[in-house]
mmCIF file of N, CA and C in Angstrom:
data_model
loop_
_atom_site.group_PDB
_atom_site.id
_atom_site.type_symbol
_atom_site.label_atom_id
_atom_site.label_comp_id
_atom_site.label_asym_id
_atom_site.label_seq_id
_atom_site.Cartn_x
_atom_site.Cartn_y
_atom_site.Cartn_z
ATOM 1 N N GLU A 1 0.827 -1.195 0.000
ATOM 2 C CA GLU A 1 0.000 0.000 0.000
ATOM 3 C C GLU A 1 0.872 1.260 0.000
ATOM 4 N N TYR A 2 1.926 1.276 0.837
ATOM 5 C CA TYR A 2 2.821 2.433 0.894
ATOM 6 C C TYR A 2 3.461 2.681 -0.471
ATOM 7 N N ARG A 3 3.960 1.602 -1.095
ATOM 8 C CA ARG A 3 4.649 1.735 -2.382
ATOM 9 C C ARG A 3 3.716 2.310 -3.452
ATOM 10 N N ARG A 4 2.427 1.953 -3.390
ATOM 11 C CA ARG A 4 1.464 2.480 -4.353
ATOM 12 C C ARG A 4 1.244 3.967 -4.104
ATOM 13 N N LYS A 5 1.040 4.333 -2.829
ATOM 14 C CA LYS A 5 0.802 5.740 -2.482
ATOM 15 C C LYS A 5 2.014 6.620 -2.788
ATOM 16 N N ALA A 6 3.210 6.067 -2.630
ATOM 17 C CA ALA A 6 4.438 6.829 -2.870
ATOM 18 C C ALA A 6 4.754 6.941 -4.358
ATOM 19 N N GLY A 7 3.956 6.261 -5.188
ATOM 20 C CA GLY A 7 4.192 6.331 -6.627
ATOM 21 C C GLY A 7 5.279 5.396 -7.101
ATOM 22 N N ILE A 8 5.646 4.415 -6.262
ATOM 23 C CA ILE A 8 6.690 3.458 -6.633
ATOM 24 C C ILE A 8 6.066 2.302 -7.414
ATOM 25 N N ASP A 9 4.940 1.800 -6.921
ATOM 26 C CA ASP A 9 4.167 0.791 -7.644
ATOM 27 C C ASP A 9 2.949 1.492 -8.228
ATOM 28 N N VAL A 10 2.867 1.528 -9.542
ATOM 29 C CA VAL A 10 1.803 2.257 -10.206
ATOM 30 C C VAL A 10 0.983 1.291 -11.069
ATOM 31 N N PRO A 11 -0.262 1.025 -10.656
ATOM 32 C CA PRO A 11 -1.092 0.089 -11.427
ATOM 33 C C PRO A 11 -1.190 0.441 -12.918
ATOM 34 N N ALA A 12 -1.321 1.728 -13.237
ATOM 35 C CA ALA A 12 -1.445 2.141 -14.645
ATOM 36 C C ALA A 12 -0.189 1.782 -15.436
ATOM 37 N N GLU A 13 0.975 1.863 -14.792
ATOM 38 C CA GLU A 13 2.223 1.492 -15.466
ATOM 39 C C GLU A 13 2.235 0.000 -15.773
ATOM 40 N N GLN A 14 1.723 -0.787 -14.836
ATOM 41 C CA GLN A 14 1.687 -2.239 -15.043
ATOM 42 C C GLN A 14 0.682 -2.596 -16.140
ATOM 43 N N GLU A 15 -0.468 -1.935 -16.133
ATOM 44 C CA GLU A 15 -1.508 -2.194 -17.138
ATOM 45 C C GLU A 15 -1.051 -1.819 -18.550
ATOM 46 N N HIS A 16 -0.228 -0.786 -18.661
ATOM 47 C CA HIS A 16 0.209 -0.275 -19.962
ATOM 48 C C HIS A 16 1.700 -0.511 -20.193
ATOM 49 N N ALA A 17 2.244 -1.537 -19.563
ATOM 50 C CA ALA A 17 3.689 -1.803 -19.626
ATOM 51 C C ALA A 17 4.203 -1.947 -21.060
ATOM 52 N N SER A 18 3.463 -2.632 -21.907
ATOM 53 C CA SER A 18 3.954 -2.846 -23.275
ATOM 54 C C SER A 18 3.977 -1.538 -24.067
ATOM 55 N N GLU A 19 2.951 -0.691 -23.901
ATOM 56 C CA GLU A 19 2.934 0.593 -24.599
ATOM 57 C C GLU A 19 4.075 1.490 -24.111
ATOM 58 N N ILE A 20 4.313 1.472 -22.809
ATOM 59 C CA ILE A 20 5.373 2.299 -22.226
ATOM 60 C C ILE A 20 6.742 1.833 -22.725
ATOM 61 N N GLU A 21 6.963 0.517 -22.708
ATOM 62 C CA GLU A 21 8.236 -0.035 -23.172
ATOM 63 C C GLU A 21 8.462 0.293 -24.646
ATOM 64 N N GLU A 22 7.409 0.172 -25.434
ATOM 65 C CA GLU A 22 7.513 0.484 -26.865
ATOM 66 C C GLU A 22 7.846 1.965 -27.070
ATOM 67 N N ALA A 23 7.203 2.839 -26.294
ATOM 68 C CA ALA A 23 7.461 4.281 -26.392
ATOM 69 C C ALA A 23 8.915 4.601 -26.049
ATOM 70 N N ILE A 24 9.442 3.940 -25.014
ATOM 71 C CA ILE A 24 10.844 4.154 -24.626
ATOM 72 C C ILE A 24 11.773 3.712 -25.756
ATOM 73 N N GLN A 25 11.494 2.554 -26.335
ATOM 74 C CA GLN A 25 12.334 2.049 -27.432
ATOM 75 C C GLN A 25 12.295 2.969 -28.646
ATOM 76 N N ILE A 26 11.093 3.410 -29.009
ATOM 77 C CA ILE A 26 10.944 4.336 -30.146
ATOM 78 C C ILE A 26 11.716 5.627 -29.864
ATOM 79 N N ALA A 27 11.555 6.154 -28.647
ATOM 80 C CA ALA A 27 12.204 7.413 -28.278
ATOM 81 C C ALA A 27 13.729 7.280 -28.312
ATOM 82 N N GLN A 28 14.255 6.183 -27.773
ATOM 83 C CA GLN A 28 15.706 6.001 -27.755
ATOM 84 C C GLN A 28 16.263 5.892 -29.175
ATOM 85 N N LEU A 29 15.561 5.170 -30.032
ATOM 86 C CA LEU A 29 15.972 5.043 -31.428
ATOM 87 C C LEU A 29 15.905 6.396 -32.134
ATOM 88 N N ALA A 30 14.816 7.124 -31.889
ATOM 89 C CA ALA A 30 14.652 8.449 -32.497
ATOM 90 C C ALA A 30 15.754 9.402 -32.039
ATOM 91 N N MET A 31 16.097 9.352 -30.750
ATOM 92 C CA MET A 31 17.160 10.220 -30.224
ATOM 93 C C MET A 31 18.497 9.884 -30.893
ATOM 94 N N GLN A 32 18.786 8.603 -31.051
ATOM 95 C CA GLN A 32 20.038 8.189 -31.696
ATOM 96 C C GLN A 32 20.118 8.694 -33.136
ATOM 97 N N ARG A 33 18.964 8.759 -33.774
ATOM 98 C CA ARG A 33 18.920 9.175 -35.180
ATOM 99 C C ARG A 33 18.722 10.675 -35.351
ATOM 100 N N GLY A 34 18.585 11.395 -34.227
ATOM 101 C CA GLY A 34 18.419 12.841 -34.295
ATOM 102 C C GLY A 34 17.007 13.303 -34.623
ATOM 103 N N VAL A 35 16.035 12.394 -34.499
ATOM 104 C CA VAL A 35 14.640 12.743 -34.778
ATOM 105 C C VAL A 35 13.965 13.025 -33.429
ATOM 106 N N TYR A 36 14.358 14.148 -32.839
ATOM 107 C CA TYR A 36 13.978 14.459 -31.459
ATOM 108 C C TYR A 36 12.480 14.668 -31.257
ATOM 109 N N ALA A 37 11.804 15.258 -32.229
ATOM 110 C CA ALA A 37 10.363 15.500 -32.102
ATOM 111 C C ALA A 37 9.594 14.182 -31.999
ATOM 112 N N THR A 38 10.064 13.157 -32.697
ATOM 113 C CA THR A 38 9.440 11.833 -32.621
ATOM 114 C C THR A 38 9.603 11.261 -31.216
ATOM 115 N N ALA A 39 10.769 11.455 -30.640
ATOM 116 C CA ALA A 39 11.028 10.982 -29.271
ATOM 117 C C ALA A 39 10.067 11.660 -28.301
ATOM 118 N N VAL A 40 9.916 12.970 -28.439
ATOM 119 C CA VAL A 40 9.015 13.728 -27.565
ATOM 120 C C VAL A 40 7.592 13.212 -27.690
ATOM 121 N N SER A 41 7.083 13.097 -28.906
ATOM 122 C CA SER A 41 5.679 12.697 -29.066
ATOM 123 C C SER A 41 5.450 11.267 -28.592
ATOM 124 N N SER A 42 6.409 10.399 -28.815
ATOM 125 C CA SER A 42 6.285 9.007 -28.359
ATOM 126 C C SER A 42 6.173 8.931 -26.838
ATOM 127 N N LEU A 43 7.016 9.679 -26.148
ATOM 128 C CA LEU A 43 7.029 9.654 -24.681
ATOM 129 C C LEU A 43 5.856 10.411 -24.074
ATOM 130 N N GLU A 44 5.479 11.525 -24.694
ATOM 131 C CA GLU A 44 4.348 12.302 -24.156
ATOM 132 C C GLU A 44 3.062 11.473 -24.131
ATOM 133 N N LYS A 45 2.922 10.545 -25.065
ATOM 134 C CA LYS A 45 1.714 9.711 -25.132
ATOM 135 C C LYS A 45 1.563 8.792 -23.921
ATOM 136 N N VAL A 46 2.677 8.438 -23.271
ATOM 137 C CA VAL A 46 2.596 7.473 -22.159
ATOM 138 C C VAL A 46 2.792 8.088 -20.776
ATOM 139 N N THR A 47 3.118 9.366 -20.697
ATOM 140 C CA THR A 47 3.368 9.974 -19.384
ATOM 141 C C THR A 47 2.148 9.937 -18.475
ATOM 142 N N LYS A 48 0.957 9.934 -19.062
ATOM 143 C CA LYS A 48 -0.270 9.914 -18.243
ATOM 144 C C LYS A 48 -0.361 8.657 -17.377
ATOM 145 N N TRP A 49 0.359 7.598 -17.743
ATOM 146 C CA TRP A 49 0.333 6.348 -16.976
ATOM 147 C C TRP A 49 1.524 6.211 -16.040
ATOM 148 N N CYS A 50 2.429 7.174 -16.059
ATOM 149 C CA CYS A 50 3.707 7.024 -15.361
ATOM 150 C C CYS A 50 3.850 7.930 -14.136
ATOM 151 N N SER A 51 4.626 7.435 -13.186
ATOM 152 C CA SER A 51 4.972 8.204 -11.988
ATOM 153 C C SER A 51 6.462 8.531 -12.036
ATOM 154 N N THR A 52 6.815 9.732 -11.614
ATOM 155 C CA THR A 52 8.228 10.095 -11.585
ATOM 156 C C THR A 52 8.983 9.331 -10.499
ATOM 157 N N ASN A 53 8.257 8.666 -9.596
ATOM 158 C CA ASN A 53 8.912 7.928 -8.507
ATOM 159 C C ASN A 53 9.119 6.450 -8.779
ATOM 160 N N SER A 54 8.583 5.946 -9.875
ATOM 161 C CA SER A 54 8.746 4.519 -10.172
ATOM 162 C C SER A 54 9.960 4.308 -11.070
ATOM 163 N N LYS A 55 10.421 3.090 -11.124
ATOM 164 C CA LYS A 55 11.587 2.756 -11.949
ATOM 165 C C LYS A 55 11.319 3.053 -13.424
ATOM 166 N N VAL A 56 10.199 2.551 -13.935
ATOM 167 C CA VAL A 56 9.865 2.747 -15.346
ATOM 168 C C VAL A 56 9.464 4.200 -15.622
ATOM 169 N N GLY A 57 8.599 4.743 -14.777
ATOM 170 C CA GLY A 57 8.113 6.107 -14.985
ATOM 171 C C GLY A 57 9.216 7.148 -14.940
ATOM 172 N N SER A 58 10.126 7.003 -13.991
ATOM 173 C CA SER A 58 11.221 7.981 -13.891
ATOM 174 C C SER A 58 12.102 7.919 -15.140
ATOM 175 N N LYS A 59 12.256 6.714 -15.701
ATOM 176 C CA LYS A 59 13.028 6.560 -16.937
ATOM 177 C C LYS A 59 12.330 7.271 -18.094
ATOM 178 N N VAL A 60 11.003 7.117 -18.170
ATOM 179 C CA VAL A 60 10.216 7.789 -19.211
ATOM 180 C C VAL A 60 10.409 9.302 -19.114
ATOM 181 N N PHE A 61 10.279 9.836 -17.900
ATOM 182 C CA PHE A 61 10.395 11.285 -17.723
ATOM 183 C C PHE A 61 11.815 11.794 -17.975
ATOM 184 N N LEU A 62 12.827 11.005 -17.612
ATOM 185 C CA LEU A 62 14.205 11.420 -17.883
ATOM 186 C C LEU A 62 14.457 11.459 -19.391
ATOM 187 N N GLU A 63 14.007 10.431 -20.089
ATOM 188 C CA GLU A 63 14.140 10.408 -21.555
ATOM 189 C C GLU A 63 13.397 11.596 -22.171
ATOM 190 N N LEU A 64 12.202 11.876 -21.649
ATOM 191 C CA LEU A 64 11.399 12.984 -22.163
ATOM 192 C C LEU A 64 12.111 14.320 -21.956
ATOM 193 N N ALA A 65 12.682 14.508 -20.788
ATOM 194 C CA ALA A 65 13.400 15.760 -20.508
ATOM 195 C C ALA A 65 14.586 15.931 -21.459
ATOM 196 N N MET A 66 15.303 14.839 -21.718
ATOM 197 C CA MET A 66 16.434 14.924 -22.653
ATOM 198 C C MET A 66 15.944 15.231 -24.065
ATOM 199 N N ALA A 67 14.804 14.657 -24.440
ATOM 200 C CA ALA A 67 14.229 14.935 -25.760
ATOM 201 C C ALA A 67 13.764 16.392 -25.849
ATOM 202 N N TYR A 68 13.151 16.894 -24.753
ATOM 203 C CA TYR A 68 12.762 18.313 -24.719
ATOM 204 C C TYR A 68 13.993 19.195 -24.926
ATOM 205 N N GLU A 69 15.052 18.861 -24.221
ATOM 206 C CA GLU A 69 16.278 19.661 -24.327
ATOM 207 C C GLU A 69 16.818 19.627 -25.752
ATOM 208 N N ALA A 70 16.792 18.447 -26.370
ATOM 209 C CA ALA A 70 17.297 18.295 -27.738
ATOM 210 C C ALA A 70 16.467 19.068 -28.761
ATOM 211 N N THR A 71 15.165 19.253 -28.484
ATOM 212 C CA THR A 71 14.307 20.004 -29.407
ATOM 213 C C THR A 71 14.285 21.494 -29.090
ATOM 214 N N GLY A 72 15.050 21.907 -28.089
ATOM 215 C CA GLY A 72 15.103 23.318 -27.737
ATOM 216 C C GLY A 72 14.015 23.751 -26.773
ATOM 217 N N ARG A 73 13.266 22.793 -26.239
ATOM 218 C CA ARG A 73 12.208 23.123 -25.268
ATOM 219 C C ARG A 73 12.827 23.081 -23.864
ATOM 220 N N THR A 74 13.766 24.002 -23.646
ATOM 221 C CA THR A 74 14.569 23.962 -22.418
ATOM 222 C C THR A 74 13.767 24.224 -21.151
ATOM 223 N N GLN A 75 12.738 25.050 -21.221
ATOM 224 C CA GLN A 75 11.942 25.319 -20.016
ATOM 225 C C GLN A 75 11.231 24.052 -19.560
ATOM 226 N N GLU A 76 10.685 23.310 -20.520
ATOM 227 C CA GLU A 76 10.017 22.050 -20.174
ATOM 228 C C GLU A 76 11.028 21.025 -19.658
ATOM 229 N N ALA A 77 12.191 20.976 -20.292
ATOM 230 C CA ALA A 77 13.251 20.067 -19.845
ATOM 231 C C ALA A 77 13.646 20.407 -18.412
ATOM 232 N N TYR A 78 13.812 21.706 -18.155
ATOM 233 C CA TYR A 78 14.177 22.183 -16.817
ATOM 234 C C TYR A 78 13.169 21.708 -15.769
ATOM 235 N N GLN A 79 11.874 21.886 -16.079
ATOM 236 C CA GLN A 79 10.818 21.497 -15.130
ATOM 237 C C GLN A 79 10.858 19.999 -14.823
ATOM 238 N N VAL A 80 11.034 19.182 -15.860
ATOM 239 C CA VAL A 80 11.060 17.726 -15.657
ATOM 240 C C VAL A 80 12.312 17.328 -14.877
ATOM 241 N N TYR A 81 13.473 17.880 -15.248
ATOM 242 C CA TYR A 81 14.704 17.577 -14.494
ATOM 243 C C TYR A 81 14.527 17.959 -13.029
ATOM 244 N N LYS A 82 13.965 19.140 -12.803
ATOM 245 C CA LYS A 82 13.764 19.640 -11.438
ATOM 246 C C LYS A 82 12.893 18.670 -10.634
ATOM 247 N N THR A 83 11.808 18.203 -11.239
ATOM 248 C CA THR A 83 10.930 17.232 -10.581
ATOM 249 C C THR A 83 11.682 15.948 -10.270
ATOM 250 N N LEU A 84 12.492 15.485 -11.212
ATOM 251 C CA LEU A 84 13.212 14.218 -11.037
ATOM 252 C C LEU A 84 14.333 14.292 -9.993
ATOM 253 N N THR A 85 14.771 15.495 -9.650
ATOM 254 C CA THR A 85 15.834 15.604 -8.634
ATOM 255 C C THR A 85 15.347 15.160 -7.259
ATOM 256 N N THR A 86 14.031 14.988 -7.109
ATOM 257 C CA THR A 86 13.489 14.513 -5.829
ATOM 258 C C THR A 86 12.873 13.121 -5.950
ATOM 259 N N CYS A 87 13.097 12.456 -7.081
ATOM 260 C CA CYS A 87 12.470 11.140 -7.271
ATOM 261 C C CYS A 87 13.171 10.082 -6.409
ATOM 262 N N ARG A 88 12.529 8.942 -6.268
ATOM 263 C CA ARG A 88 13.025 7.887 -5.394
ATOM 264 C C ARG A 88 14.042 6.956 -6.046
ATOM 265 N N MET A 89 14.213 7.056 -7.340
ATOM 266 C CA MET A 89 15.185 6.213 -8.047
ATOM 267 C C MET A 89 16.527 6.952 -8.068
ATOM 268 N N GLU A 90 17.485 6.441 -7.311
ATOM 269 C CA GLU A 90 18.758 7.145 -7.119
ATOM 270 C C GLU A 90 19.498 7.428 -8.422
ATOM 271 N N ASP A 91 19.534 6.453 -9.336
ATOM 272 C CA ASP A 91 20.260 6.666 -10.589
ATOM 273 C C ASP A 91 19.620 7.779 -11.421
ATOM 274 N N VAL A 92 18.296 7.781 -11.466
ATOM 275 C CA VAL A 92 17.579 8.817 -12.217
ATOM 276 C C VAL A 92 17.765 10.174 -11.532
ATOM 277 N N LYS A 93 17.663 10.182 -10.213
ATOM 278 C CA LYS A 93 17.852 11.427 -9.452
ATOM 279 C C LYS A 93 19.241 12.012 -9.738
ATOM 280 N N HIS A 94 20.253 11.161 -9.716
ATOM 281 C CA HIS A 94 21.632 11.593 -9.969
ATOM 282 C C HIS A 94 21.768 12.169 -11.383
ATOM 283 N N ASN A 95 21.244 11.441 -12.372
ATOM 284 C CA ASN A 95 21.325 11.916 -13.760
ATOM 285 C C ASN A 95 20.551 13.212 -13.958
ATOM 286 N N ALA A 96 19.386 13.313 -13.341
ATOM 287 C CA ALA A 96 18.575 14.534 -13.472
ATOM 288 C C ALA A 96 19.330 15.738 -12.897
ATOM 289 N N LYS A 97 19.975 15.538 -11.742
ATOM 290 C CA LYS A 97 20.743 16.637 -11.137
ATOM 291 C C LYS A 97 21.887 17.059 -12.048
ATOM 292 N N ARG A 98 22.575 16.080 -12.620
ATOM 293 C CA ARG A 98 23.705 16.355 -13.513
ATOM 294 C C ARG A 98 23.224 17.108 -14.761
ATOM 295 N N LEU A 99 22.143 16.630 -15.355
ATOM 296 C CA LEU A 99 21.619 17.262 -16.564
ATOM 297 C C LEU A 99 21.045 18.649 -16.275
ATOM 298 N N LEU A 100 20.416 18.806 -15.113
ATOM 299 C CA LEU A 100 19.884 20.103 -14.698
ATOM 300 C C LEU A 100 21.034 21.096 -14.524
ATOM 301 N N TYR A 101 22.109 20.641 -13.897
ATOM 302 C CA TYR A 101 23.279 21.499 -13.714
ATOM 303 C C TYR A 101 23.817 21.951 -15.071
ATOM 304 N N GLY A 102 23.874 21.005 -16.023
ATOM 305 C CA GLY A 102 24.359 21.330 -17.367
ATOM 306 C C GLY A 102 23.453 22.339 -18.060
ATOM 307 N N LEU A 103 22.165 22.202 -17.856
ATOM 308 C CA LEU A 103 21.181 23.114 -18.462
ATOM 309 C C LEU A 103 21.308 24.509 -17.851
ATOM 310 N N GLU A 104 21.496 24.551 -16.525
ATOM 311 C CA GLU A 104 21.638 25.843 -15.833
ATOM 312 C C GLU A 104 22.933 26.543 -16.209
ATOM 313 N N ALA A 105 23.963 25.764 -16.563
ATOM 314 C CA ALA A 105 25.260 26.333 -16.885
ATOM 315 C C ALA A 105 25.288 26.974 -18.277
ATOM 316 N N MET A 106 24.287 26.655 -19.097
ATOM 317 C CA MET A 106 24.259 27.181 -20.461
ATOM 318 C C MET A 106 23.859 28.651 -20.501
#
């Protein structure tokens, strides 16, 4: 019950796991190929099912923030990075802080 309330276990993420995984794969491929807008739209479609505190959801939001940054939507990237700096996934939190610092330094 605690994990659900804290956003660590998210029923919607489990119900839509295949769509979320597919969106992440599409976004990562699009980012590698420089098609950043495709990455953004792919990830934006699944954020409604994701929590910034879960393993999968925090990954979705981190990828989305990087895609926002790549498309020049720095304010949106900033907001997502800022949110992720308090997430429960240590690796994502660390990366978000690093990327936020890089964004602020520009």
